[in-house]
PDB file of C-alpha atoms in Angstrom:
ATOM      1  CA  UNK A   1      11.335  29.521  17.266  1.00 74.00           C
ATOM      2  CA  UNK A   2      11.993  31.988  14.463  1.00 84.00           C
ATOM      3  CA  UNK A   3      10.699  35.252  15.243  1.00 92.00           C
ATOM      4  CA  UNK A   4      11.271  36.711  11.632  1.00 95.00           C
ATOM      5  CA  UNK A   5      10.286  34.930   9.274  1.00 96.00           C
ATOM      6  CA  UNK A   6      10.525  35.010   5.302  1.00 96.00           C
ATOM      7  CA  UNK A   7       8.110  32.287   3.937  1.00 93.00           C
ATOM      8  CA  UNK A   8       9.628  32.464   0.194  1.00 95.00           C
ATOM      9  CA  UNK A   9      13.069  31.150   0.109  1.00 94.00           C
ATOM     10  CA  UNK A  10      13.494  32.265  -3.889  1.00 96.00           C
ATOM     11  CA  UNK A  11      11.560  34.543  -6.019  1.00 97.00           C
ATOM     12  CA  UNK A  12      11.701  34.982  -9.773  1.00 98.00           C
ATOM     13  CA  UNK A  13      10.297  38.481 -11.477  1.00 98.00           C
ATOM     14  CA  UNK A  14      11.209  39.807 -14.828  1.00 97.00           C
ATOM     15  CA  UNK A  15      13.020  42.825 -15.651  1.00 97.00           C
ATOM     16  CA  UNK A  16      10.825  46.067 -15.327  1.00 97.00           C
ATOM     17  CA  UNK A  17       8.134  44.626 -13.112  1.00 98.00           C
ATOM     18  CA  UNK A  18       7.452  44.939  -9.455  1.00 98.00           C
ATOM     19  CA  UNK A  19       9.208  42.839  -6.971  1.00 98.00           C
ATOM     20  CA  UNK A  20       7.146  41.889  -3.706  1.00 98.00           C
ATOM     21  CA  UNK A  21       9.270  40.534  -1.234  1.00 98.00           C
ATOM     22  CA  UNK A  22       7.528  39.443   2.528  1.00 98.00           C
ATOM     23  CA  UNK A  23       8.404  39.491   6.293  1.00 98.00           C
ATOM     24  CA  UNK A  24       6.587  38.342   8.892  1.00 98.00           C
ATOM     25  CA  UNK A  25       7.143  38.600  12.943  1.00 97.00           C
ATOM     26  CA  UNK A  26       5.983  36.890  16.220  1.00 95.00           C
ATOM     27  CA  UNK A  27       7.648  39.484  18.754  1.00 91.00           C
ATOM     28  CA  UNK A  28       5.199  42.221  19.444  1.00 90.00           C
ATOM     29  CA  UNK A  29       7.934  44.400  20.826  1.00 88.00           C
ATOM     30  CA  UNK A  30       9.775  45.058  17.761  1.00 90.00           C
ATOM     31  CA  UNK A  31      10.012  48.635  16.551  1.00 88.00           C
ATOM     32  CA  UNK A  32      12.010  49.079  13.876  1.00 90.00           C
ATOM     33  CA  UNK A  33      12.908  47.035  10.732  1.00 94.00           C
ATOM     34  CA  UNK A  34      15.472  46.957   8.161  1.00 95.00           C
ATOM     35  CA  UNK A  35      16.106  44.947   4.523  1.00 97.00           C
ATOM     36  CA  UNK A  36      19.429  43.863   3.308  1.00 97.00           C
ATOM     37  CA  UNK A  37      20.472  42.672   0.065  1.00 96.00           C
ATOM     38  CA  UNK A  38      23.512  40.742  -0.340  1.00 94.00           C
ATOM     39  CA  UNK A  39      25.508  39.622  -2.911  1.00 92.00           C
ATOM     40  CA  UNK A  40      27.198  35.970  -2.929  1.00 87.00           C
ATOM     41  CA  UNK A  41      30.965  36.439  -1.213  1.00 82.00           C
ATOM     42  CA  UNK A  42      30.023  39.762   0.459  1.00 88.00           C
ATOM     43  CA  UNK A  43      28.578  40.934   3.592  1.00 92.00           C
ATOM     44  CA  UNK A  44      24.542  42.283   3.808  1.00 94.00           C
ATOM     45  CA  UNK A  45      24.154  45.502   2.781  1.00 94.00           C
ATOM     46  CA  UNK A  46      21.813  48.171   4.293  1.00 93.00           C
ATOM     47  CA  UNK A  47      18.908  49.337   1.814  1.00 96.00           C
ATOM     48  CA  UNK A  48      16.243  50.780   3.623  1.00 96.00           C
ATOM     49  CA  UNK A  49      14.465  50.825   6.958  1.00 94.00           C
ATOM     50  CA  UNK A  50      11.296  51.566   8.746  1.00 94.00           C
ATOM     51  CA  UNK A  51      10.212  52.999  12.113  1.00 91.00           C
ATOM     52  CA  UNK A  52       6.813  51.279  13.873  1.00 91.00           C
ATOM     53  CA  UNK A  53       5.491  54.806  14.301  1.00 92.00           C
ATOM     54  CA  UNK A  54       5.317  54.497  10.512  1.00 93.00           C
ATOM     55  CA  UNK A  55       3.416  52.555   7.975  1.00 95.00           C
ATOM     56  CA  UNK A  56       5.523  53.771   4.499  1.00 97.00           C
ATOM     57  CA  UNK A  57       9.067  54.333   3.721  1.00 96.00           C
ATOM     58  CA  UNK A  58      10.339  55.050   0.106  1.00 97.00           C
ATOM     59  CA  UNK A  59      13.880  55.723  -1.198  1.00 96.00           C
ATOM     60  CA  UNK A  60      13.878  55.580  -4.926  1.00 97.00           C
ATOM     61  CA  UNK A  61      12.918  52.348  -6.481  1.00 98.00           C
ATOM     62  CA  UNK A  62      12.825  50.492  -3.001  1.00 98.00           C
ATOM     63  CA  UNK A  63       9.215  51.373  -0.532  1.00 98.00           C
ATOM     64  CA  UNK A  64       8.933  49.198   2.633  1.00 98.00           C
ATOM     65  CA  UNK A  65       5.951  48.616   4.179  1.00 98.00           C
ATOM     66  CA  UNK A  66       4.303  48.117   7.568  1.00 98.00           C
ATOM     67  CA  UNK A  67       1.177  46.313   9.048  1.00 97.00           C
ATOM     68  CA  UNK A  68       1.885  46.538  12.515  1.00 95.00           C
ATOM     69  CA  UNK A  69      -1.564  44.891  13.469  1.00 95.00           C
ATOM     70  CA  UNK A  70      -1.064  41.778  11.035  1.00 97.00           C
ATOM     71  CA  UNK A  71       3.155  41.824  11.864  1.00 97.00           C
ATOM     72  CA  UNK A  72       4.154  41.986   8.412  1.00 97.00           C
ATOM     73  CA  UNK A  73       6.335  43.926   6.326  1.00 97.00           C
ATOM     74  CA  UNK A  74       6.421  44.149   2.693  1.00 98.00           C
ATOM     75  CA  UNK A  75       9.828  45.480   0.261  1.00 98.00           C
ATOM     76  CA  UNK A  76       8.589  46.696  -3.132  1.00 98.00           C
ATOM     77  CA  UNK A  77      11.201  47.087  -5.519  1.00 98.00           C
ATOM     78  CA  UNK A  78      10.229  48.972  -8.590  1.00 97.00           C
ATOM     79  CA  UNK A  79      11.188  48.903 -11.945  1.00 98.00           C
ATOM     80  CA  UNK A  80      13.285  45.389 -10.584  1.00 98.00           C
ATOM     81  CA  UNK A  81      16.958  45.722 -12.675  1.00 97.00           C
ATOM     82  CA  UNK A  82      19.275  43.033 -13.446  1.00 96.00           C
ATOM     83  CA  UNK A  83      21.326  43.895 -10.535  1.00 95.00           C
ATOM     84  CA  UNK A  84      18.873  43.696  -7.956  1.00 97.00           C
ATOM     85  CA  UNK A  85      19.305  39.878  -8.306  1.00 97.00           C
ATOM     86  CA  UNK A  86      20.214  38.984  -4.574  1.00 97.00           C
ATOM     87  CA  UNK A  87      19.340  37.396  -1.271  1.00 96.00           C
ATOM     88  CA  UNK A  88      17.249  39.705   0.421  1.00 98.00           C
ATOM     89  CA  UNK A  89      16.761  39.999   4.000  1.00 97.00           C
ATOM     90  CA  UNK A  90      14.509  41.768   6.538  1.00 97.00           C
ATOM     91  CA  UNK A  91      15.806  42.023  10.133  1.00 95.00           C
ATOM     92  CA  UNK A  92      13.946  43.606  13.336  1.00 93.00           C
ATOM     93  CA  UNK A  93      15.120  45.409  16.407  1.00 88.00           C
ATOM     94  CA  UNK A  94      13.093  45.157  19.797  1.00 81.00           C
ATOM     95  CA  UNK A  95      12.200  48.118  21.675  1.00 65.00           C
ATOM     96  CA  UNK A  96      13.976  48.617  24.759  1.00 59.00           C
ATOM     97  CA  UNK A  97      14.740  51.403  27.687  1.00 47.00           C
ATOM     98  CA  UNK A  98      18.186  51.022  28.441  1.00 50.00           C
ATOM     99  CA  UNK A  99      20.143  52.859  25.937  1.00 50.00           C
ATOM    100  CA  UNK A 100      23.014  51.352  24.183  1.00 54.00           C
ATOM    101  CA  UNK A 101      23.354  48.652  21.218  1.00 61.00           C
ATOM    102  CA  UNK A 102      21.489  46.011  20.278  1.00 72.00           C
ATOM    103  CA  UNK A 103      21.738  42.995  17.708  1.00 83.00           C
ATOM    104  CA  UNK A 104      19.099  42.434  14.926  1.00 88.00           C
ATOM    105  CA  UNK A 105      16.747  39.355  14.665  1.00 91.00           C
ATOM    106  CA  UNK A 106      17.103  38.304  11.163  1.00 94.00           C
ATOM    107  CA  UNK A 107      15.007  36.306   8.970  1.00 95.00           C
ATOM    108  CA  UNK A 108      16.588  33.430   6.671  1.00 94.00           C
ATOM    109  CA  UNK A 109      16.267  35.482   3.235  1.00 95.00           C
ATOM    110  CA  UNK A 110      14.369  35.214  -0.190  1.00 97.00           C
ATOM    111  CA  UNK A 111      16.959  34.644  -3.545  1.00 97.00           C
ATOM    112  CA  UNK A 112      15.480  37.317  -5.699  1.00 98.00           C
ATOM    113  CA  UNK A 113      15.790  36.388  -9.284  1.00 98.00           C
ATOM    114  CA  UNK A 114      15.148  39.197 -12.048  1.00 97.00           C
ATOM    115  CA  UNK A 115      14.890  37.530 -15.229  1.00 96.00           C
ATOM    116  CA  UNK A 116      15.686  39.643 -18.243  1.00 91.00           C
TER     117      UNK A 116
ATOM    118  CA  UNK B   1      33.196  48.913   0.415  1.00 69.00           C
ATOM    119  CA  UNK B   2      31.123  49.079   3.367  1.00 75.00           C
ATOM    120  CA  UNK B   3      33.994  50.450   5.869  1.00 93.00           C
ATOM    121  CA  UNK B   4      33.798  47.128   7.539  1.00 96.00           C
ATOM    122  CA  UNK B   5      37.143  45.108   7.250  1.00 96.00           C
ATOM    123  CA  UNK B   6      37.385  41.255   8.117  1.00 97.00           C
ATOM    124  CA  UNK B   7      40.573  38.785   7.619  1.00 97.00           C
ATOM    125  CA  UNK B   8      40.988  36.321   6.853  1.00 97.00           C
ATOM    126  CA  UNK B   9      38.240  35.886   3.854  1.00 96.00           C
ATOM    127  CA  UNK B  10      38.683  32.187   4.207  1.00 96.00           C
ATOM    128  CA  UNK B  11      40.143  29.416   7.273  1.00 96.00           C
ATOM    129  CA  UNK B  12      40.050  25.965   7.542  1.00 95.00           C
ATOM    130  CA  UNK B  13      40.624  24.691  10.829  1.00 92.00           C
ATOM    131  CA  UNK B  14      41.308  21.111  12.441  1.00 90.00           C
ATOM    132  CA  UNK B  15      39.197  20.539  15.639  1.00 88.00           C
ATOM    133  CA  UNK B  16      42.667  20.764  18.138  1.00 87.00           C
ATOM    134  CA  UNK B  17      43.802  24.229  16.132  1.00 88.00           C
ATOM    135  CA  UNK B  18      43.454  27.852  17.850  1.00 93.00           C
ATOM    136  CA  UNK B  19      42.634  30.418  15.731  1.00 95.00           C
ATOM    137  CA  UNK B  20      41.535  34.080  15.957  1.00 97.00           C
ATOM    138  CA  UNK B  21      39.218  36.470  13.491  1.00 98.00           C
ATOM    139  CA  UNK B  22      39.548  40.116  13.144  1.00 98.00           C
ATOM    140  CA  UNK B  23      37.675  42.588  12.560  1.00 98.00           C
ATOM    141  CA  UNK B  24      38.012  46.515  12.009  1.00 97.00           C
ATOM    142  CA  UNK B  25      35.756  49.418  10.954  1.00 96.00           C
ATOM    143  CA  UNK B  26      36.870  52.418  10.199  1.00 94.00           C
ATOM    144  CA  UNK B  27      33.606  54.573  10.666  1.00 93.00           C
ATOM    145  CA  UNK B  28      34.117  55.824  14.033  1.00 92.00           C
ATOM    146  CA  UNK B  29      30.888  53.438  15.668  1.00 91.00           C
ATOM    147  CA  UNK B  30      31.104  52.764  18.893  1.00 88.00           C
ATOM    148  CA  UNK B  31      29.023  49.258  18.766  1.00 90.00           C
ATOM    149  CA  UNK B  32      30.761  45.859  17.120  1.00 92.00           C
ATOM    150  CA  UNK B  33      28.794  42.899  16.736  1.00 93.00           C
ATOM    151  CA  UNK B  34      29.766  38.810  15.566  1.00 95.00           C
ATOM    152  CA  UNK B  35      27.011  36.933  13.824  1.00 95.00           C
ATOM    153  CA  UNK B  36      27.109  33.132  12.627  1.00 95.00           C
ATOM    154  CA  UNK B  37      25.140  32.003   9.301  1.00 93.00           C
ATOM    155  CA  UNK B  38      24.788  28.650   8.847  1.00 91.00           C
ATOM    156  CA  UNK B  39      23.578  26.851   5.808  1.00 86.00           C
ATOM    157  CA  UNK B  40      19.875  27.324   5.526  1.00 80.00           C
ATOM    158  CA  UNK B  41      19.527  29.323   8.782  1.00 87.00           C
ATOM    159  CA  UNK B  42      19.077  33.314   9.714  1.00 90.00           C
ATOM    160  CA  UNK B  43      21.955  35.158  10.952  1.00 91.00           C
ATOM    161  CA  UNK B  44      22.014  34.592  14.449  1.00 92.00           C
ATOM    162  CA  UNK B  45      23.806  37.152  16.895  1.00 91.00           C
ATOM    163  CA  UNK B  46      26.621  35.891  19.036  1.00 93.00           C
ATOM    164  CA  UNK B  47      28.166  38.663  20.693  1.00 92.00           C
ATOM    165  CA  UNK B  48      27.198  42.714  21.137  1.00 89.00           C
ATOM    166  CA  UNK B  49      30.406  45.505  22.098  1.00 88.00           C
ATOM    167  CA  UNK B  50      29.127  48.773  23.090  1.00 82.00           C
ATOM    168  CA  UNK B  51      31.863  51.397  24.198  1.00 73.00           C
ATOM    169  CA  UNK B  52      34.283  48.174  24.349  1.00 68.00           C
ATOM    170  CA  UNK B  53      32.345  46.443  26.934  1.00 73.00           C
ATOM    171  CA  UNK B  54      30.226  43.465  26.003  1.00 74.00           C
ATOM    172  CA  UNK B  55      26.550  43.711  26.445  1.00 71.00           C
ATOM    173  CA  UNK B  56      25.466  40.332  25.059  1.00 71.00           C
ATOM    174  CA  UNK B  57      26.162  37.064  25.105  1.00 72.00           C
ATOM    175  CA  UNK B  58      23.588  35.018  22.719  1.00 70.00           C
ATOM    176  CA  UNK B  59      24.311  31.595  24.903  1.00 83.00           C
ATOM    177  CA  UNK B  60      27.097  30.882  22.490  1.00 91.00           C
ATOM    178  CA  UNK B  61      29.388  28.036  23.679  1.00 92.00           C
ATOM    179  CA  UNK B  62      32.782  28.713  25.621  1.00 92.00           C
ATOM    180  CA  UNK B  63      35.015  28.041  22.855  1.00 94.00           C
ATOM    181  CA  UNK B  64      34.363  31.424  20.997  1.00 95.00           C
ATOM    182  CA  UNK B  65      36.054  33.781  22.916  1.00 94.00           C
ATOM    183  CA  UNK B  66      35.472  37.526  22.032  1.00 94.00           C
ATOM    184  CA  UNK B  67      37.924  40.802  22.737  1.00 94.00           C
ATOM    185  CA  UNK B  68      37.492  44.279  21.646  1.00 93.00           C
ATOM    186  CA  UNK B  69      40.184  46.265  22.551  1.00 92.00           C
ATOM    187  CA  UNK B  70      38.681  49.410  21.753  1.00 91.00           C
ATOM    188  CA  UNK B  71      35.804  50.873  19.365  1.00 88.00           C
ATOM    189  CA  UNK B  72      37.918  49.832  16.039  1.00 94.00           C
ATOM    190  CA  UNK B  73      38.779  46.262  16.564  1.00 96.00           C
ATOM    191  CA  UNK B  74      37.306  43.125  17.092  1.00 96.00           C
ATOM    192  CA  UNK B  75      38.334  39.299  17.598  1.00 97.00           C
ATOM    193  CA  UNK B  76      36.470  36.245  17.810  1.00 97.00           C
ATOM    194  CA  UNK B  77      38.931  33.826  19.608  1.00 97.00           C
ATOM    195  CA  UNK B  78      38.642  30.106  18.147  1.00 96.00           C
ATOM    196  CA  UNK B  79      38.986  26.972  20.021  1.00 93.00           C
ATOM    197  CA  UNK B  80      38.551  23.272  20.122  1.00 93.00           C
ATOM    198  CA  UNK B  81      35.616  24.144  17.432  1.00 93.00           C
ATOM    199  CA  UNK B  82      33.248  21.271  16.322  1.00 94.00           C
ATOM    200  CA  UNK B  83      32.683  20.141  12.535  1.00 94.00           C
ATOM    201  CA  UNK B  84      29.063  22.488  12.849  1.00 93.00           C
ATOM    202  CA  UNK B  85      31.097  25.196  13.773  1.00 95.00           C
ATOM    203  CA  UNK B  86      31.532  25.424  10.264  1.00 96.00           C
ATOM    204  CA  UNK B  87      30.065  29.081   8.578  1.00 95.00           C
ATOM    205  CA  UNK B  88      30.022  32.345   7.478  1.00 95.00           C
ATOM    206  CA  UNK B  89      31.424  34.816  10.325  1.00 97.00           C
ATOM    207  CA  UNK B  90      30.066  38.313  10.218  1.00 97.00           C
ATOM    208  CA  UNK B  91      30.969  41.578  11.815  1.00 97.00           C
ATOM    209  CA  UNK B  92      28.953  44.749  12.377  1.00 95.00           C
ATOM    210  CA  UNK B  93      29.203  47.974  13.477  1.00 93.00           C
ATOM    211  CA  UNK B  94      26.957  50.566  14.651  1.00 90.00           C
ATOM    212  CA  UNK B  95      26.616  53.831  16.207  1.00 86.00           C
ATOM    213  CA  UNK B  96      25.308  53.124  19.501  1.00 73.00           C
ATOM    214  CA  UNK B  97      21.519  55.042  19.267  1.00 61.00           C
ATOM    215  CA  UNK B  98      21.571  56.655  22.708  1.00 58.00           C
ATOM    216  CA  UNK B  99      24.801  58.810  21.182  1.00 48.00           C
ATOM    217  CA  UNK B 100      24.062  59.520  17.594  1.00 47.00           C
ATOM    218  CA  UNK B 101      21.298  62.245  17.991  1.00 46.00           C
ATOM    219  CA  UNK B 102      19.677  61.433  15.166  1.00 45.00           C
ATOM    220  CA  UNK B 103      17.254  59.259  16.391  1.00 47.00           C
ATOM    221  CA  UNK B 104      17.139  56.076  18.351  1.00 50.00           C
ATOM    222  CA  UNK B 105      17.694  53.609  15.932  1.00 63.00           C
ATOM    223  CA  UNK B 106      20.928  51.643  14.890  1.00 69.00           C
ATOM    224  CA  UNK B 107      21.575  50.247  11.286  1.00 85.00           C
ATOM    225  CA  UNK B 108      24.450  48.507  11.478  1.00 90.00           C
ATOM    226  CA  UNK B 109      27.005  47.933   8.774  1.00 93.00           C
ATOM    227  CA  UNK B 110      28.514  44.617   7.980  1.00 95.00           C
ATOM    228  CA  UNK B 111      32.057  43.425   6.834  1.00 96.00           C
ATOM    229  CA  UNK B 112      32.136  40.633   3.843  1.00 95.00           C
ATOM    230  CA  UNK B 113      32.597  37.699   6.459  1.00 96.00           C
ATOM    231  CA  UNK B 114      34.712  35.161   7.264  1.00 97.00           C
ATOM    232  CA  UNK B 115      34.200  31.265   5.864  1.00 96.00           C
ATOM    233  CA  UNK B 116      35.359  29.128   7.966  1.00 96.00           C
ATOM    234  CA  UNK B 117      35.214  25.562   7.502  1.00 95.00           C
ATOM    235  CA  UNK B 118      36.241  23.127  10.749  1.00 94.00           C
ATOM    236  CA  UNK B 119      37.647  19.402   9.919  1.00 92.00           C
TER     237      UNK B 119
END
């Protein structure tokens, strides 16, 4: 039972226009989330991140956001550049008490495509 | 260059062979991680290291073996693998959140992997 889930395996935009890329989640205790991009032959690579106490994060072209009440999370990416061709991911950490680390829940990824 | 190391990039394995991964950061994290990718599935946690002690175990089968011998280093210990053992082997690391002071959340950094096919 996937718990993150990214319905849109591959998504094509063209250069200059705004790229929508989705996240969905079952587990209710979930607080924070994070995207990755990665690159074919390299490992996933932070991008940006967002707190539940929040509904908005931007850093430069990239602006995640949050709808706690419908469990979905949205990354914009805007103006979308030829090198922001990659497999996206988003990835959620539960909410616990006990201090220490914890692994992510990822979801499977979307291929974005930017077409020039 | 994510500070993450990982050898070997590549490793093809019979079914009988013993093999070992490694892994090394070189940010000063206290937390190390292994995740499996298969074809068409999410990255699935197998193993958490916080302070060198293990503090989960996803239900992955007795023939990976972790070690971390201290906050750098990290081995996944191969053995008598199956043909779907076959994937992409990822390391993290992390700063353990209770520690870092700025904040309580971890964003963990990831090494290129490790392909590994099993014949």
């Amino acid at each position: 039972d996937q718990q993150v889930k990214q319905n849109s395996p591959s998504l094509s935009v063209q250069e200059g226009r705004i790229s929508i890329l989705n996240c969905d989640y079952t587990n209710s205790m979930f607080d924070y989330f994070l995207w990755y991009k990665k690159y074919p032959a390299e490992g996933p690579t932070f991008l940006i991140s967002i707190s539940s106490i929040k509904d908005k994060n931007e850093d430069g072209r990239f602006t995640v956001f949050l709808n706690k009440s419908a469990k979905h999370l949205s990354l914009h990416i805007v103006p979308s550049q030829p090198g922001d061709s990659a497999v996206y991911f988003c990835a959620a950490r539960a909410f616990y008490s006990g201090g220490g680390a914890d692994g992510l829940t990822f979801g499977k990824g979307t291929h974005l495509i930017i077409q020039p | 260059e994510t500070g993450v190391t990982q050898t070997p990039r590549h490793l093809v394995m019979g079914m009988t062979n013993k093999k070992s991964l490694k892994c090394e950061q070189h940010l000063g994290h206290n937390a190390m991680y292994w995740y499996k990718q298969s074809a068409k599935k999410p990255l699935e946690l197998m193993f958490v290291y916080n302070f060198k002690e293990q503090t989960e175990n996803n239900s992955v089968p007795s023939r990976f073996s972790p070690e971390c011998p201290n906050s750098s280093h990290l081995f996944l210990h191969l053995h008598t693998l199956q043909p779907e053992d076959s994937a992409l082997y990822l390391c993290a690391s992390s700063q353990d959140p209770g520690t870092s002071g700025g904040g309580s959340y971890n964003e963990q950094f990831f090494g290129p992997g490790t392909r590994l096919t099993v014949l």
